[in-house]
mmCIF file of C-alpha atoms and ligand atoms in Angstrom:
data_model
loop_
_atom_site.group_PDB
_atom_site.id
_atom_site.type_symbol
_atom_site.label_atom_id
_atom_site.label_comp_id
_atom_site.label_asym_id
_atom_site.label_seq_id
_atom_site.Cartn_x
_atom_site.Cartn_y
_atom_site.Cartn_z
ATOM 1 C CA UNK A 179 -16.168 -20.474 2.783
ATOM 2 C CA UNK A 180 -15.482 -17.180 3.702
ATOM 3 C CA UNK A 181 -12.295 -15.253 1.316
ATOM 4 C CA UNK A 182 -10.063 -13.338 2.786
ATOM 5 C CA UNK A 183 -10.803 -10.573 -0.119
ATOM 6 C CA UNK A 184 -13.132 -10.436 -2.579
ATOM 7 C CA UNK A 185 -12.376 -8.322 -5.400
ATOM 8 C CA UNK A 186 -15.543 -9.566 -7.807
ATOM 9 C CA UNK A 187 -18.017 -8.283 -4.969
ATOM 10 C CA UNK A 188 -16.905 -4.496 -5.757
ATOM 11 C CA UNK A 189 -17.560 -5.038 -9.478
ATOM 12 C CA UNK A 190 -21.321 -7.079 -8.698
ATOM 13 C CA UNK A 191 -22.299 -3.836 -6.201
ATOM 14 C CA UNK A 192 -21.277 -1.611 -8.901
ATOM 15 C CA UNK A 193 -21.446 -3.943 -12.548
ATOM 16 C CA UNK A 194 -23.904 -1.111 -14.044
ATOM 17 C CA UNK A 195 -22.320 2.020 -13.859
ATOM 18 C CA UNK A 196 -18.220 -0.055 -14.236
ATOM 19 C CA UNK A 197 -19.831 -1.663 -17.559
ATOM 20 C CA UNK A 198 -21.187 1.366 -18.606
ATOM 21 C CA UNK A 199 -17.553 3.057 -17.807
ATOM 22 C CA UNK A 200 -15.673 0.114 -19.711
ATOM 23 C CA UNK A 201 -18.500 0.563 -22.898
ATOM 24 C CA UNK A 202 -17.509 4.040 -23.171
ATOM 25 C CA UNK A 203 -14.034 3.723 -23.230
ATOM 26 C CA UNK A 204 -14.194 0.900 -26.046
ATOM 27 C CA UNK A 205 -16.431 3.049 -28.369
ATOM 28 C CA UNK A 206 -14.220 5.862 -27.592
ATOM 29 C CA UNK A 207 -11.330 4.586 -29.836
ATOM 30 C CA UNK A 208 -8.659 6.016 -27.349
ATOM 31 C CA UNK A 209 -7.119 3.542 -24.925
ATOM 32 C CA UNK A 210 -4.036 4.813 -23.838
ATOM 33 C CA UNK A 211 -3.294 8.255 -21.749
ATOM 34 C CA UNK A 212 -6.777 9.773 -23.424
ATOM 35 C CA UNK A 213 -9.287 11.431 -21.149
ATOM 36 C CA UNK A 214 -10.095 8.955 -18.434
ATOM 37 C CA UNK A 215 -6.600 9.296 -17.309
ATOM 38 C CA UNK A 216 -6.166 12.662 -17.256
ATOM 39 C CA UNK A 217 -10.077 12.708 -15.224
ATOM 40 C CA UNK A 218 -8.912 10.064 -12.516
ATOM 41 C CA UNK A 219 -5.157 11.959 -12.660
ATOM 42 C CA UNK A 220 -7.290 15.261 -11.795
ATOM 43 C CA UNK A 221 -9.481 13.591 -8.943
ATOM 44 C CA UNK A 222 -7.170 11.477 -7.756
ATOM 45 C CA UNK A 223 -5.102 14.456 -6.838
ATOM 46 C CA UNK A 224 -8.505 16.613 -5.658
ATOM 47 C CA UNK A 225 -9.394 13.705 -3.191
ATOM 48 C CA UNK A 226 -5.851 13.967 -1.451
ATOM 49 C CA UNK A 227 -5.327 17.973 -1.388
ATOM 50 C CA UNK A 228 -1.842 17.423 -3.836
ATOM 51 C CA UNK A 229 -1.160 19.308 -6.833
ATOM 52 C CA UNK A 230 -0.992 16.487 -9.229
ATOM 53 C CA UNK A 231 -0.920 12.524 -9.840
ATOM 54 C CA UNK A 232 0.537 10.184 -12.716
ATOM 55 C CA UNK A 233 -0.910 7.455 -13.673
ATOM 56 C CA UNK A 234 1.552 4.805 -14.145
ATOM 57 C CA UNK A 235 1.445 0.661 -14.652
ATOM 58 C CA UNK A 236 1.673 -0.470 -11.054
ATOM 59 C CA UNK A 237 1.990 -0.084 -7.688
ATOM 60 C CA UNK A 238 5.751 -1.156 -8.240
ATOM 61 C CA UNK A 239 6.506 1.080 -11.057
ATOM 62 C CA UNK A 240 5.341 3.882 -9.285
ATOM 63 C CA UNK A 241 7.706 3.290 -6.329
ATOM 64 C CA UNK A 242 10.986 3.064 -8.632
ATOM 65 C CA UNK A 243 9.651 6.132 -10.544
ATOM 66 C CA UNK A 244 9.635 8.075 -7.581
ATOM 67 C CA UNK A 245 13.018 7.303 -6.837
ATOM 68 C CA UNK A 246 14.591 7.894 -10.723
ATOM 69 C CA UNK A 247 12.723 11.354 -10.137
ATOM 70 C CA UNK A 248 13.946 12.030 -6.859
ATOM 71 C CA UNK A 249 17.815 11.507 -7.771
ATOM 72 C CA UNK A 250 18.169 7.938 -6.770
ATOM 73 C CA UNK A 251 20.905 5.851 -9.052
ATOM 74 C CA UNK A 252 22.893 2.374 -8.950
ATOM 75 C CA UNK A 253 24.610 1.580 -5.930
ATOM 76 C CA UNK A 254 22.196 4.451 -3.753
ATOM 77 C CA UNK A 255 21.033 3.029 -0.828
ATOM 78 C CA UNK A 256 17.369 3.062 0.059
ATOM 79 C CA UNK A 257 16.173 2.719 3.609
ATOM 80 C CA UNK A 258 13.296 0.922 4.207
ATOM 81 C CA UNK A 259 11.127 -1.982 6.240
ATOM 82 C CA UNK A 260 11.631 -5.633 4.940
ATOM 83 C CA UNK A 261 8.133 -6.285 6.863
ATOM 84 C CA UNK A 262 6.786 -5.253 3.578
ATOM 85 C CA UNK A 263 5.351 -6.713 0.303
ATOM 86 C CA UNK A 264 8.580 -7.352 -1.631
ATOM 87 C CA UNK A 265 7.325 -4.933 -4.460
ATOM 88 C CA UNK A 266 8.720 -2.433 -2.353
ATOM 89 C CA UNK A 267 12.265 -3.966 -2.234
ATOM 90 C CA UNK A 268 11.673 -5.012 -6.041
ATOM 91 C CA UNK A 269 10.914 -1.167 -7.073
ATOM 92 C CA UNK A 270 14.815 -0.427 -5.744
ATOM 93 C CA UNK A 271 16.655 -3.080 -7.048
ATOM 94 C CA UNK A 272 15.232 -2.546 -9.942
ATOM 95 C CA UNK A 273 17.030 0.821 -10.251
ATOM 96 C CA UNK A 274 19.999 -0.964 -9.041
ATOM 97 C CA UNK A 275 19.543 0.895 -5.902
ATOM 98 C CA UNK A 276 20.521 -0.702 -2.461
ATOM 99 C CA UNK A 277 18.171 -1.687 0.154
ATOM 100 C CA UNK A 278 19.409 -0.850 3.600
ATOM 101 C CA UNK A 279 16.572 -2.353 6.014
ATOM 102 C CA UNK A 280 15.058 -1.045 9.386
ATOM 103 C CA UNK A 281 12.793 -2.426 12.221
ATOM 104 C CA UNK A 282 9.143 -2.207 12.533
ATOM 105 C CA UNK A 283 7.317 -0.944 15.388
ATOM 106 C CA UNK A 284 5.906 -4.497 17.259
ATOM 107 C CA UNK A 285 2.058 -2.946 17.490
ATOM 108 C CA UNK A 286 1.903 -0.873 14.330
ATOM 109 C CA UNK A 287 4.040 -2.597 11.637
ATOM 110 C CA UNK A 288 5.523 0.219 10.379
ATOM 111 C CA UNK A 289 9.292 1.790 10.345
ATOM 112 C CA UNK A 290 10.243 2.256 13.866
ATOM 113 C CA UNK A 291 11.864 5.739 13.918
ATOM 114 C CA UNK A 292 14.449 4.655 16.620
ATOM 115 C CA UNK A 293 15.856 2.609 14.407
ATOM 116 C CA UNK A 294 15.223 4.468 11.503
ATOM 117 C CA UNK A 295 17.874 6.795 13.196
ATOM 118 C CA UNK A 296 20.320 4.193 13.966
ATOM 119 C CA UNK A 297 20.531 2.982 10.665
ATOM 120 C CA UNK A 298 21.502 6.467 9.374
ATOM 121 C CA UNK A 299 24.102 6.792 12.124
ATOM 122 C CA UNK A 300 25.667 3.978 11.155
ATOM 123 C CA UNK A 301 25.272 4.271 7.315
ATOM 124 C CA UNK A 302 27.165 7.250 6.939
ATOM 125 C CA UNK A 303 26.373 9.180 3.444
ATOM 126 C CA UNK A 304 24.940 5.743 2.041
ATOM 127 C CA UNK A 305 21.260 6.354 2.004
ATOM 128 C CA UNK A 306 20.185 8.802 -0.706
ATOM 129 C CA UNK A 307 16.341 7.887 -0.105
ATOM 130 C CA UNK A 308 13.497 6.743 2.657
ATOM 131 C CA UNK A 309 10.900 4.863 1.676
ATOM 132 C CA UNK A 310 7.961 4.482 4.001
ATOM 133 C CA UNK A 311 5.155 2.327 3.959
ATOM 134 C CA UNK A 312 1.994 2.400 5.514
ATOM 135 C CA UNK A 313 1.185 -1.438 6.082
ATOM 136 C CA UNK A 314 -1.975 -2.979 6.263
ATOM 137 C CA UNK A 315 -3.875 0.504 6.271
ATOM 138 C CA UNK A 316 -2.122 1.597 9.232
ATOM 139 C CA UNK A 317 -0.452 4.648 8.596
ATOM 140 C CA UNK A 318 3.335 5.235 9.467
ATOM 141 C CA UNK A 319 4.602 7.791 11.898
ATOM 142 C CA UNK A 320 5.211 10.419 9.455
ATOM 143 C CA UNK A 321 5.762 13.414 11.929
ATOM 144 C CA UNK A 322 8.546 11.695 13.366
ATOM 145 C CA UNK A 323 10.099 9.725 10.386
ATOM 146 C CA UNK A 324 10.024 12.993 8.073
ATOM 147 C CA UNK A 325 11.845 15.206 10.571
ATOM 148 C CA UNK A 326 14.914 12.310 10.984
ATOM 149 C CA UNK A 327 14.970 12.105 7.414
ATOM 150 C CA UNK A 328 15.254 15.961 7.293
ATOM 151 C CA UNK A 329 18.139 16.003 9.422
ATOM 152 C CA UNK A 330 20.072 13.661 7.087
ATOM 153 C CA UNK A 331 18.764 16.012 3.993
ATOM 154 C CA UNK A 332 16.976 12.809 2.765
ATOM 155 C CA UNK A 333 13.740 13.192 0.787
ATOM 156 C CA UNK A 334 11.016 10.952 1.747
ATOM 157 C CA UNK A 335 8.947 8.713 -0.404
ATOM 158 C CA UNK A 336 5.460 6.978 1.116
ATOM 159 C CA UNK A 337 4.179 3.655 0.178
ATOM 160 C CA UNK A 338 0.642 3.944 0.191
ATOM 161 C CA UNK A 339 -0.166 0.893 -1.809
ATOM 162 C CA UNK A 340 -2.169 -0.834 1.251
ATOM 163 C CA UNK A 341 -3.643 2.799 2.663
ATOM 164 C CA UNK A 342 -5.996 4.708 0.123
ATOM 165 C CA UNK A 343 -7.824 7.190 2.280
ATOM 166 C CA UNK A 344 -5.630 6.803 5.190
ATOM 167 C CA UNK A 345 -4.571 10.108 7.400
ATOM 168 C CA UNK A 346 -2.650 11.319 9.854
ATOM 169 C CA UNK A 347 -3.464 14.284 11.750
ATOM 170 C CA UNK A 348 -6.504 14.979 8.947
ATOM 171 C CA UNK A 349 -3.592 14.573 6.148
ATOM 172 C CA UNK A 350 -3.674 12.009 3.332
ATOM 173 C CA UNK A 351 -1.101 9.610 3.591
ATOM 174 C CA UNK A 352 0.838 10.186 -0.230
ATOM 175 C CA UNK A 353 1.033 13.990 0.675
ATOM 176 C CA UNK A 354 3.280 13.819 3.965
ATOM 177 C CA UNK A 355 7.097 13.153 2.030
ATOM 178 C CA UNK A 356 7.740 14.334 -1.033
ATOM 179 C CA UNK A 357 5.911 11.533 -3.278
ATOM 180 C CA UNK A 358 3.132 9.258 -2.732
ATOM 181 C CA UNK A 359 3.138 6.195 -4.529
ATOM 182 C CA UNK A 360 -0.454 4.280 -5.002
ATOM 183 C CA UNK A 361 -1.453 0.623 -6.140
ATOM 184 C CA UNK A 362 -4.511 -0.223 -7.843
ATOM 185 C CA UNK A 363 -4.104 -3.777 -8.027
ATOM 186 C CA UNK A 364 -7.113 -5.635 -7.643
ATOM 187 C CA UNK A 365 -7.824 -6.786 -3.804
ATOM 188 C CA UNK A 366 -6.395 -3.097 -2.415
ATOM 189 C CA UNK A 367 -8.479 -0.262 -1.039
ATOM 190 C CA UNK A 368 -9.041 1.025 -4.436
ATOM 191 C CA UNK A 369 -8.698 -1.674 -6.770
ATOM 192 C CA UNK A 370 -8.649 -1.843 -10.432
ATOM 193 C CA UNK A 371 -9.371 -5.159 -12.827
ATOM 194 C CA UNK A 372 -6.107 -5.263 -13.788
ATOM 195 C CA UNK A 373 -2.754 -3.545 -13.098
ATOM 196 C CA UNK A 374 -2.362 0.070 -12.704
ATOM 197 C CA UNK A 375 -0.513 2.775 -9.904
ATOM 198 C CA UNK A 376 0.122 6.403 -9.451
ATOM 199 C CA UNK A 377 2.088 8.553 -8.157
ATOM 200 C CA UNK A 378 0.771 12.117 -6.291
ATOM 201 C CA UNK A 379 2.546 15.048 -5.629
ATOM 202 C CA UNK A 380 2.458 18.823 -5.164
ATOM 203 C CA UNK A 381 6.264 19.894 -6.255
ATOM 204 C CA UNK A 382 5.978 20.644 -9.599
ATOM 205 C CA UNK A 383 9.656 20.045 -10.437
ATOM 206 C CA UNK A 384 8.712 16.423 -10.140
ATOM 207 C CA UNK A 385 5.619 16.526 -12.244
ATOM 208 C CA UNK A 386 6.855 16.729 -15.908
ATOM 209 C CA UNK A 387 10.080 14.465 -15.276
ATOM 210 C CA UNK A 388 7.677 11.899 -13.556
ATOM 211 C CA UNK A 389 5.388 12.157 -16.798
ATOM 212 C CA UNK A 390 8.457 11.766 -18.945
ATOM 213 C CA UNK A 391 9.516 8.827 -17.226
ATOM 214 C CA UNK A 392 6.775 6.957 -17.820
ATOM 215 C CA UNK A 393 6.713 7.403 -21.664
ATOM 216 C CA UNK A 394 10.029 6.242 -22.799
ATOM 217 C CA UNK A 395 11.551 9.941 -21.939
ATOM 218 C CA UNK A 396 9.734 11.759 -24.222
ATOM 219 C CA UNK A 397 10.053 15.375 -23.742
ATOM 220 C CA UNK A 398 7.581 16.122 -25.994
ATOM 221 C CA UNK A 399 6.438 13.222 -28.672
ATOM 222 C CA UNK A 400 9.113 11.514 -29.897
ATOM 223 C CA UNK A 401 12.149 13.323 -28.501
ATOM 224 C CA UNK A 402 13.502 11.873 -25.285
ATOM 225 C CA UNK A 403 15.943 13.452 -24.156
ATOM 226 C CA UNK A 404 16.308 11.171 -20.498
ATOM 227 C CA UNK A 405 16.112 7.615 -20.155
ATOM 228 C CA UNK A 406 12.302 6.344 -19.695
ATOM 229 C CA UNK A 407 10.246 3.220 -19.812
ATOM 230 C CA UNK A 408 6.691 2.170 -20.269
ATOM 231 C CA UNK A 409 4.506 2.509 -17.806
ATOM 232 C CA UNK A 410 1.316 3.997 -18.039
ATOM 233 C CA UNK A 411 -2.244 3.576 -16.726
ATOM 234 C CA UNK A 412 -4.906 2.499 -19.366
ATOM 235 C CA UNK A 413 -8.238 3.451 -20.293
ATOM 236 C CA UNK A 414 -9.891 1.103 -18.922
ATOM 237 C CA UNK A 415 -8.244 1.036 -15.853
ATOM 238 C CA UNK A 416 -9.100 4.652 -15.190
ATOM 239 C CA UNK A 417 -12.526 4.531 -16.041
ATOM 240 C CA UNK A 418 -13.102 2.278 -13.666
ATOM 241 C CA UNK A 419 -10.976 3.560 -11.132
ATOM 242 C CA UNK A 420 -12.943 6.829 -11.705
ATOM 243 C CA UNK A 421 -16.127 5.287 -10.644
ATOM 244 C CA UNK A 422 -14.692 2.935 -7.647
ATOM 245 C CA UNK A 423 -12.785 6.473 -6.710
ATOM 246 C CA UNK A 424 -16.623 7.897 -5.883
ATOM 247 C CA UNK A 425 -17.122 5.132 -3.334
ATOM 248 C CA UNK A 426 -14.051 4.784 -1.855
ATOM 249 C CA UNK A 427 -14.552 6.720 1.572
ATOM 250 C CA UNK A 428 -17.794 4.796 2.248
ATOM 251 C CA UNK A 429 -15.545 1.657 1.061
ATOM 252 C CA UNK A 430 -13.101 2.674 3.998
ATOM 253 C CA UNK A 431 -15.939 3.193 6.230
ATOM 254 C CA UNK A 432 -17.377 -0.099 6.284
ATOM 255 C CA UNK A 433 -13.897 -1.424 6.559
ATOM 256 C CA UNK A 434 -13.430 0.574 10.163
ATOM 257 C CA UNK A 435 -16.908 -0.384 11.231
ATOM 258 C CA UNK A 436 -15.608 -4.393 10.649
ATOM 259 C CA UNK A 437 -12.438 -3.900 12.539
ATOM 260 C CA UNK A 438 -14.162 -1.925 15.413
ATOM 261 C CA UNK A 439 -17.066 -5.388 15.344
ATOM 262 C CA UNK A 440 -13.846 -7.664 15.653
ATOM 263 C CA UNK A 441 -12.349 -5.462 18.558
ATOM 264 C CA UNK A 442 -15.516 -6.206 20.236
ATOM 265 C CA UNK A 443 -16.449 -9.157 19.707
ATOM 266 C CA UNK A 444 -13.732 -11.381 18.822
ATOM 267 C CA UNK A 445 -13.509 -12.455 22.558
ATOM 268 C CA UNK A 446 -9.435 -14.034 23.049
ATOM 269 C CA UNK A 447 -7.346 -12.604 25.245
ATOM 270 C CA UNK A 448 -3.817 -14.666 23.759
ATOM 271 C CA UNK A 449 -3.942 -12.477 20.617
ATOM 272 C CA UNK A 450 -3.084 -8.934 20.182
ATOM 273 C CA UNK A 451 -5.493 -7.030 17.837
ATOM 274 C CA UNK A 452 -4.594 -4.101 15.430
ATOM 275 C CA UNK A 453 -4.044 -0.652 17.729
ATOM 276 C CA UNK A 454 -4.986 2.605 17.126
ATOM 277 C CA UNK A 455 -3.230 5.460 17.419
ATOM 278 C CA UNK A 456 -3.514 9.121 18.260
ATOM 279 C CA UNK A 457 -4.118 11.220 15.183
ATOM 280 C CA UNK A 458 -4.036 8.110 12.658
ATOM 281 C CA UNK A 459 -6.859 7.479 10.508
ATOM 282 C CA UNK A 460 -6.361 3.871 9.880
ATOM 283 C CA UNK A 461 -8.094 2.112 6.836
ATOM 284 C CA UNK A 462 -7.844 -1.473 7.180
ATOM 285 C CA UNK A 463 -6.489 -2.800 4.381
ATOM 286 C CA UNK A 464 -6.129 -5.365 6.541
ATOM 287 C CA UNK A 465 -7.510 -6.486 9.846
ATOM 288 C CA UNK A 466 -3.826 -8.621 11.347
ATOM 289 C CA UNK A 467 -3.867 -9.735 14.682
ATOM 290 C CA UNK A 468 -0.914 -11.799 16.197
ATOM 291 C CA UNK A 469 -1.649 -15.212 17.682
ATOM 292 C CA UNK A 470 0.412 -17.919 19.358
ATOM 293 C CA UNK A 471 0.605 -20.824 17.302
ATOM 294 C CA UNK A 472 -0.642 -19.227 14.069
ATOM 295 C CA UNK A 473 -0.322 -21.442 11.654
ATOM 296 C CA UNK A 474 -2.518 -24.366 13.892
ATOM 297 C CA UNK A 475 -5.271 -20.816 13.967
ATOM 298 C CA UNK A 476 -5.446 -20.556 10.524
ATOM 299 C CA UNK A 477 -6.354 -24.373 9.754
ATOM 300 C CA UNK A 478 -8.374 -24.258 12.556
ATOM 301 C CA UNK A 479 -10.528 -21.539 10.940
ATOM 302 C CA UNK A 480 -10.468 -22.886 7.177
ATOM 303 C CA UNK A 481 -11.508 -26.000 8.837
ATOM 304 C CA UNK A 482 -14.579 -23.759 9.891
ATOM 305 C CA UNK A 483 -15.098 -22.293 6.770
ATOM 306 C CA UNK A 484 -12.472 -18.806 7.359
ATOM 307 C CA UNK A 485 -10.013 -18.136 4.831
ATOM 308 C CA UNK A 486 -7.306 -16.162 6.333
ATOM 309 C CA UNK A 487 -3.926 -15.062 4.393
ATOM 310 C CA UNK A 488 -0.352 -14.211 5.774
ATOM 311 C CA UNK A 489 0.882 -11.121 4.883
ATOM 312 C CA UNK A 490 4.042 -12.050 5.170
ATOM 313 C CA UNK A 491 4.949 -15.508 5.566
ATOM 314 C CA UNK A 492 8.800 -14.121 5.340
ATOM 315 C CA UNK A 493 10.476 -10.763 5.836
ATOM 316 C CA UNK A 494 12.201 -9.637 2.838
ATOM 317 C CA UNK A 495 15.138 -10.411 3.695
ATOM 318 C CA UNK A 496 14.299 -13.517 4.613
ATOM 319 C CA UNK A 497 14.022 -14.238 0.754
ATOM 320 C CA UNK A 498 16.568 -15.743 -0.895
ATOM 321 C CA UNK A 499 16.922 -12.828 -3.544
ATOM 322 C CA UNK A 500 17.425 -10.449 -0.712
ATOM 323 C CA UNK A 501 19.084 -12.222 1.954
ATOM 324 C CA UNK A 502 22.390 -10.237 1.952
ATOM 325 C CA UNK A 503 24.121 -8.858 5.103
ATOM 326 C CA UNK A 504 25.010 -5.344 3.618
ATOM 327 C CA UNK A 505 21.231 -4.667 3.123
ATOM 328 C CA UNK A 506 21.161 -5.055 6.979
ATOM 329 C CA UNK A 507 22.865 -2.249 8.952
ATOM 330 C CA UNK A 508 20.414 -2.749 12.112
ATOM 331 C CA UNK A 509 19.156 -5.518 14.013
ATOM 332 C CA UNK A 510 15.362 -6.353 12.700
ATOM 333 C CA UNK A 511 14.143 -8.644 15.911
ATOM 334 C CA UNK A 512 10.365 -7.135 15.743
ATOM 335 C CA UNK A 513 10.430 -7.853 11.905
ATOM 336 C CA UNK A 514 11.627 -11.247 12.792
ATOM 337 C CA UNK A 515 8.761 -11.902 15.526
ATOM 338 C CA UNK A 516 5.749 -10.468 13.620
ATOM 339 C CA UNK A 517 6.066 -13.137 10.696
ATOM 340 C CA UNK A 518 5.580 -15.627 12.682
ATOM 341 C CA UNK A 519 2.558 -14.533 14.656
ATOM 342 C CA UNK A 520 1.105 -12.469 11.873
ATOM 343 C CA UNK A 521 -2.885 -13.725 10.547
ATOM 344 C CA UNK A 522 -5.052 -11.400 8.269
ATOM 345 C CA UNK A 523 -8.567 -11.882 8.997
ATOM 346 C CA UNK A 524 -11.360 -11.611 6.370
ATOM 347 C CA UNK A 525 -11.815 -7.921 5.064
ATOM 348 C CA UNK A 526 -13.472 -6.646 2.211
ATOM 349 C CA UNK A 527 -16.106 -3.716 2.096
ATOM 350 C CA UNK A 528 -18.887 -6.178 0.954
ATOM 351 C CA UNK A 529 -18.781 -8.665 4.482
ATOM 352 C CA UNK A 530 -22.428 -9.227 5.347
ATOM 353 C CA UNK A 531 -22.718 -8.580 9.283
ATOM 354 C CA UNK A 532 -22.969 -12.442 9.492
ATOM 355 C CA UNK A 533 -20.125 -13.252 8.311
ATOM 356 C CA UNK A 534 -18.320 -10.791 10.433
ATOM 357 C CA UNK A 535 -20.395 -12.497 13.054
ATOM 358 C CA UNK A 536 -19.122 -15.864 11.926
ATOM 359 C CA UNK A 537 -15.490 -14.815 11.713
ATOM 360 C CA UNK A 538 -16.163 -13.325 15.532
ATOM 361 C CA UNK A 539 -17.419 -16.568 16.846
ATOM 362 C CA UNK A 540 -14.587 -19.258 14.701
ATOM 363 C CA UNK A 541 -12.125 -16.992 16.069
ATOM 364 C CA UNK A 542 -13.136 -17.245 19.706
ATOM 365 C CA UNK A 543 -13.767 -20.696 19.264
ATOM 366 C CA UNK A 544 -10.499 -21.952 18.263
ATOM 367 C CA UNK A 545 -9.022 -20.054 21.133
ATOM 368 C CA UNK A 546 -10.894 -21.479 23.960
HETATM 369 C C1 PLP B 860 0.653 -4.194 -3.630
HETATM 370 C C2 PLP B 860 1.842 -3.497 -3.079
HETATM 371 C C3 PLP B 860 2.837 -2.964 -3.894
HETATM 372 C C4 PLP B 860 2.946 -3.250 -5.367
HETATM 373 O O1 PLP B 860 1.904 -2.915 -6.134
HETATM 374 P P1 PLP B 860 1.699 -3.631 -7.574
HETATM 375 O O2 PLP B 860 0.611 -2.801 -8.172
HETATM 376 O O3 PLP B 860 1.325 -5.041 -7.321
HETATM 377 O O4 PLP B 860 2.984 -3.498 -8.312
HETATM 378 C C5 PLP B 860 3.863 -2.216 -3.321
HETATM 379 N N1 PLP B 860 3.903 -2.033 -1.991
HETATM 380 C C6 PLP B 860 2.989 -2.549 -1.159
HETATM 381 C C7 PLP B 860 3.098 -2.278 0.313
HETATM 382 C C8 PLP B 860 1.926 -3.319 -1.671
HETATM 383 O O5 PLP B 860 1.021 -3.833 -0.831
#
């Protein structure tokens, strides 16, 4: 069988240098916020062109982080996609903050500035926050989405869980709104053995609030004088994100040069592949096309030995938990379309050109 992902083939093409990372931190007797951190913090921020990261526990914590620091309270709404992992809807409820959903754009997945706009006509004063996300590797229109937000006076936070690497107009996604907000969980871009996230930034209001947050409020050891939680990277988490860090452009390479093999050669002409667009570096998280009758496709290709994955089965609020009609100022029909047609092909760095040639010819196969 084929996965879908394959996390343990990053650690086999790299075991010698990750155990020698993960040896070093054990001997080193420091395991939490010591020196790896504050190395990956540094190059973390150095690979995107920001003034600083944080290393914080996930990819969900960094989201709702972001917001605390950027002002956002109970009963604040938030707008964002429900086409989405639900981490992003978790990260606002969790403040206690109100989601206030928009459409996707059909071909890219991502918030549809139209009605991005309509939702803040109509929500008068009620959203205090955007949060963007950059789906599947595909980055968001950020040009457009950060000048409506602008006119509304609303800051802008990216969810760049799914796009490491990603750019748009030769700038790293995380450095277009005001705060960038990273997963390291395992089968992403960059991908940790464990949990861990981060947040990047270059205003350096943010910076020592954001690092306050994240250790129960402490101002300086043992004095908080905000609220604050616990949520910081570990040692060995950064160690090894340090070293997967290194490789992560070449990683995103041999992601594009799979996608642009399944443009060519996955021969169908009832599915729409992913779409590029002008000035958009796209890293391919994921490689989604939309088929008619998806859910016969994707037993069709186990059947051949192709594990494929939904991403998402549901929209958010199409989940019980979030299924409320004041979290739904706007109509969402292409958020409603896309999960049913939605099919994430096999993608991971590692793919041997045969298997990419195997996905090519199942695929074409079961479309005939
Ligand atoms: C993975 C993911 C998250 C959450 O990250 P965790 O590290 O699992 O908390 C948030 N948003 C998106 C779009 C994701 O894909």
């Amino acid at each position: 069988m084929i996965p879908q992902s394959s996390p343990v083939s990053a650690y086999l093409r790299q075991r010698d240098v990750i155990d020698a990372a993960i040896r070093r931190v054990l001997a080193s007797g420091r395991y939490v916020l010591g020196d790896e951190v504050r190395r990956f913090e540094s190059e973390f921020a150095t690979a995107h062109r920001a003034a600083w990261t944080v290393g914080v526990a996930s990819g969900t914590d960094a989201v709702e982080l972001a917001l605390r620091v950027l002002g956002v309270g109970p009963g604040d709404g938030v707008v964002t996609v429900s086409h989405t992992a639900v981490a992003t809807v978790a990260a606002i409820a969790r403040i206690g903050a109100v989601p206030l959903f928009v459409d996707v754009d059909q071909e890219r997945y991502t918030m549809s500035p139209r009605s991005l706009r309509e939702a803040l006509e109509c929500t008068a004063g009620r959203a205090k926050a955007v949060v963007a996300v950059h789906l599947y590797g595909q980055p968001a229109d950020m040009p457009e989405i950060l000048a409506i937000a602008r006119e509304y006076g609303l800051p802008v936070v990216e969810d760049c869980a799914q796009a490491h690497g990603a750019s748009v107009d030769g700038r790293p996604v995380g450095t277009w709104g005001d705060l960038g907000c990273f997963s390291f969980y395992p089968t992403k871009n960059l991908g940790a053995f464990g949990d861990g996230g981060a947040v990047v930034g270059s205003d350096e209001r943010h910076l020592n609030p954001l690092r306050a947050l994240r250790e129960y409020g402490w101002e300086t050891r043992y004095v908080s004088r905000k609220f604050g939680v616990n949520s910081r990277l570990d040692e060995l988490q950064a160690a090894v994100l340090r070293v997967r860090l290194a490789v992560l452009d070449d990683d995103n390479r041999r992601r594009r040069r799979i996608a642009e093999l399944y443009d060519e050669r996955i021969d169908a002409d009832c599915i729409a592949k992913p779409r590029r667009f002008p000035g958009a570096e796209h890293v391919y998280h994921q490689y989604v096309i939309q088929a008619p009758q998806r859910d016969q496709l994707q037993k069709a290709l186990a059947d051949l030995g192709v594990a494929t994955l939904v991403h998402y089965p549901r929209a958010v609020h199409q989940q019980p938990a979030y299924d409320d009609e004041s979290f739904r100022p706007v109509a969402l029909p292409n958020t409603e379309s896309v999960v049913s047609r939605v099919l994430s092909l096999p993608m991971f760095p590692e793919m041997t050109l045969e298997q990419v040639e195997t996905v090519c010819a199942a695929v074409t196969r079961c479309l005939r």
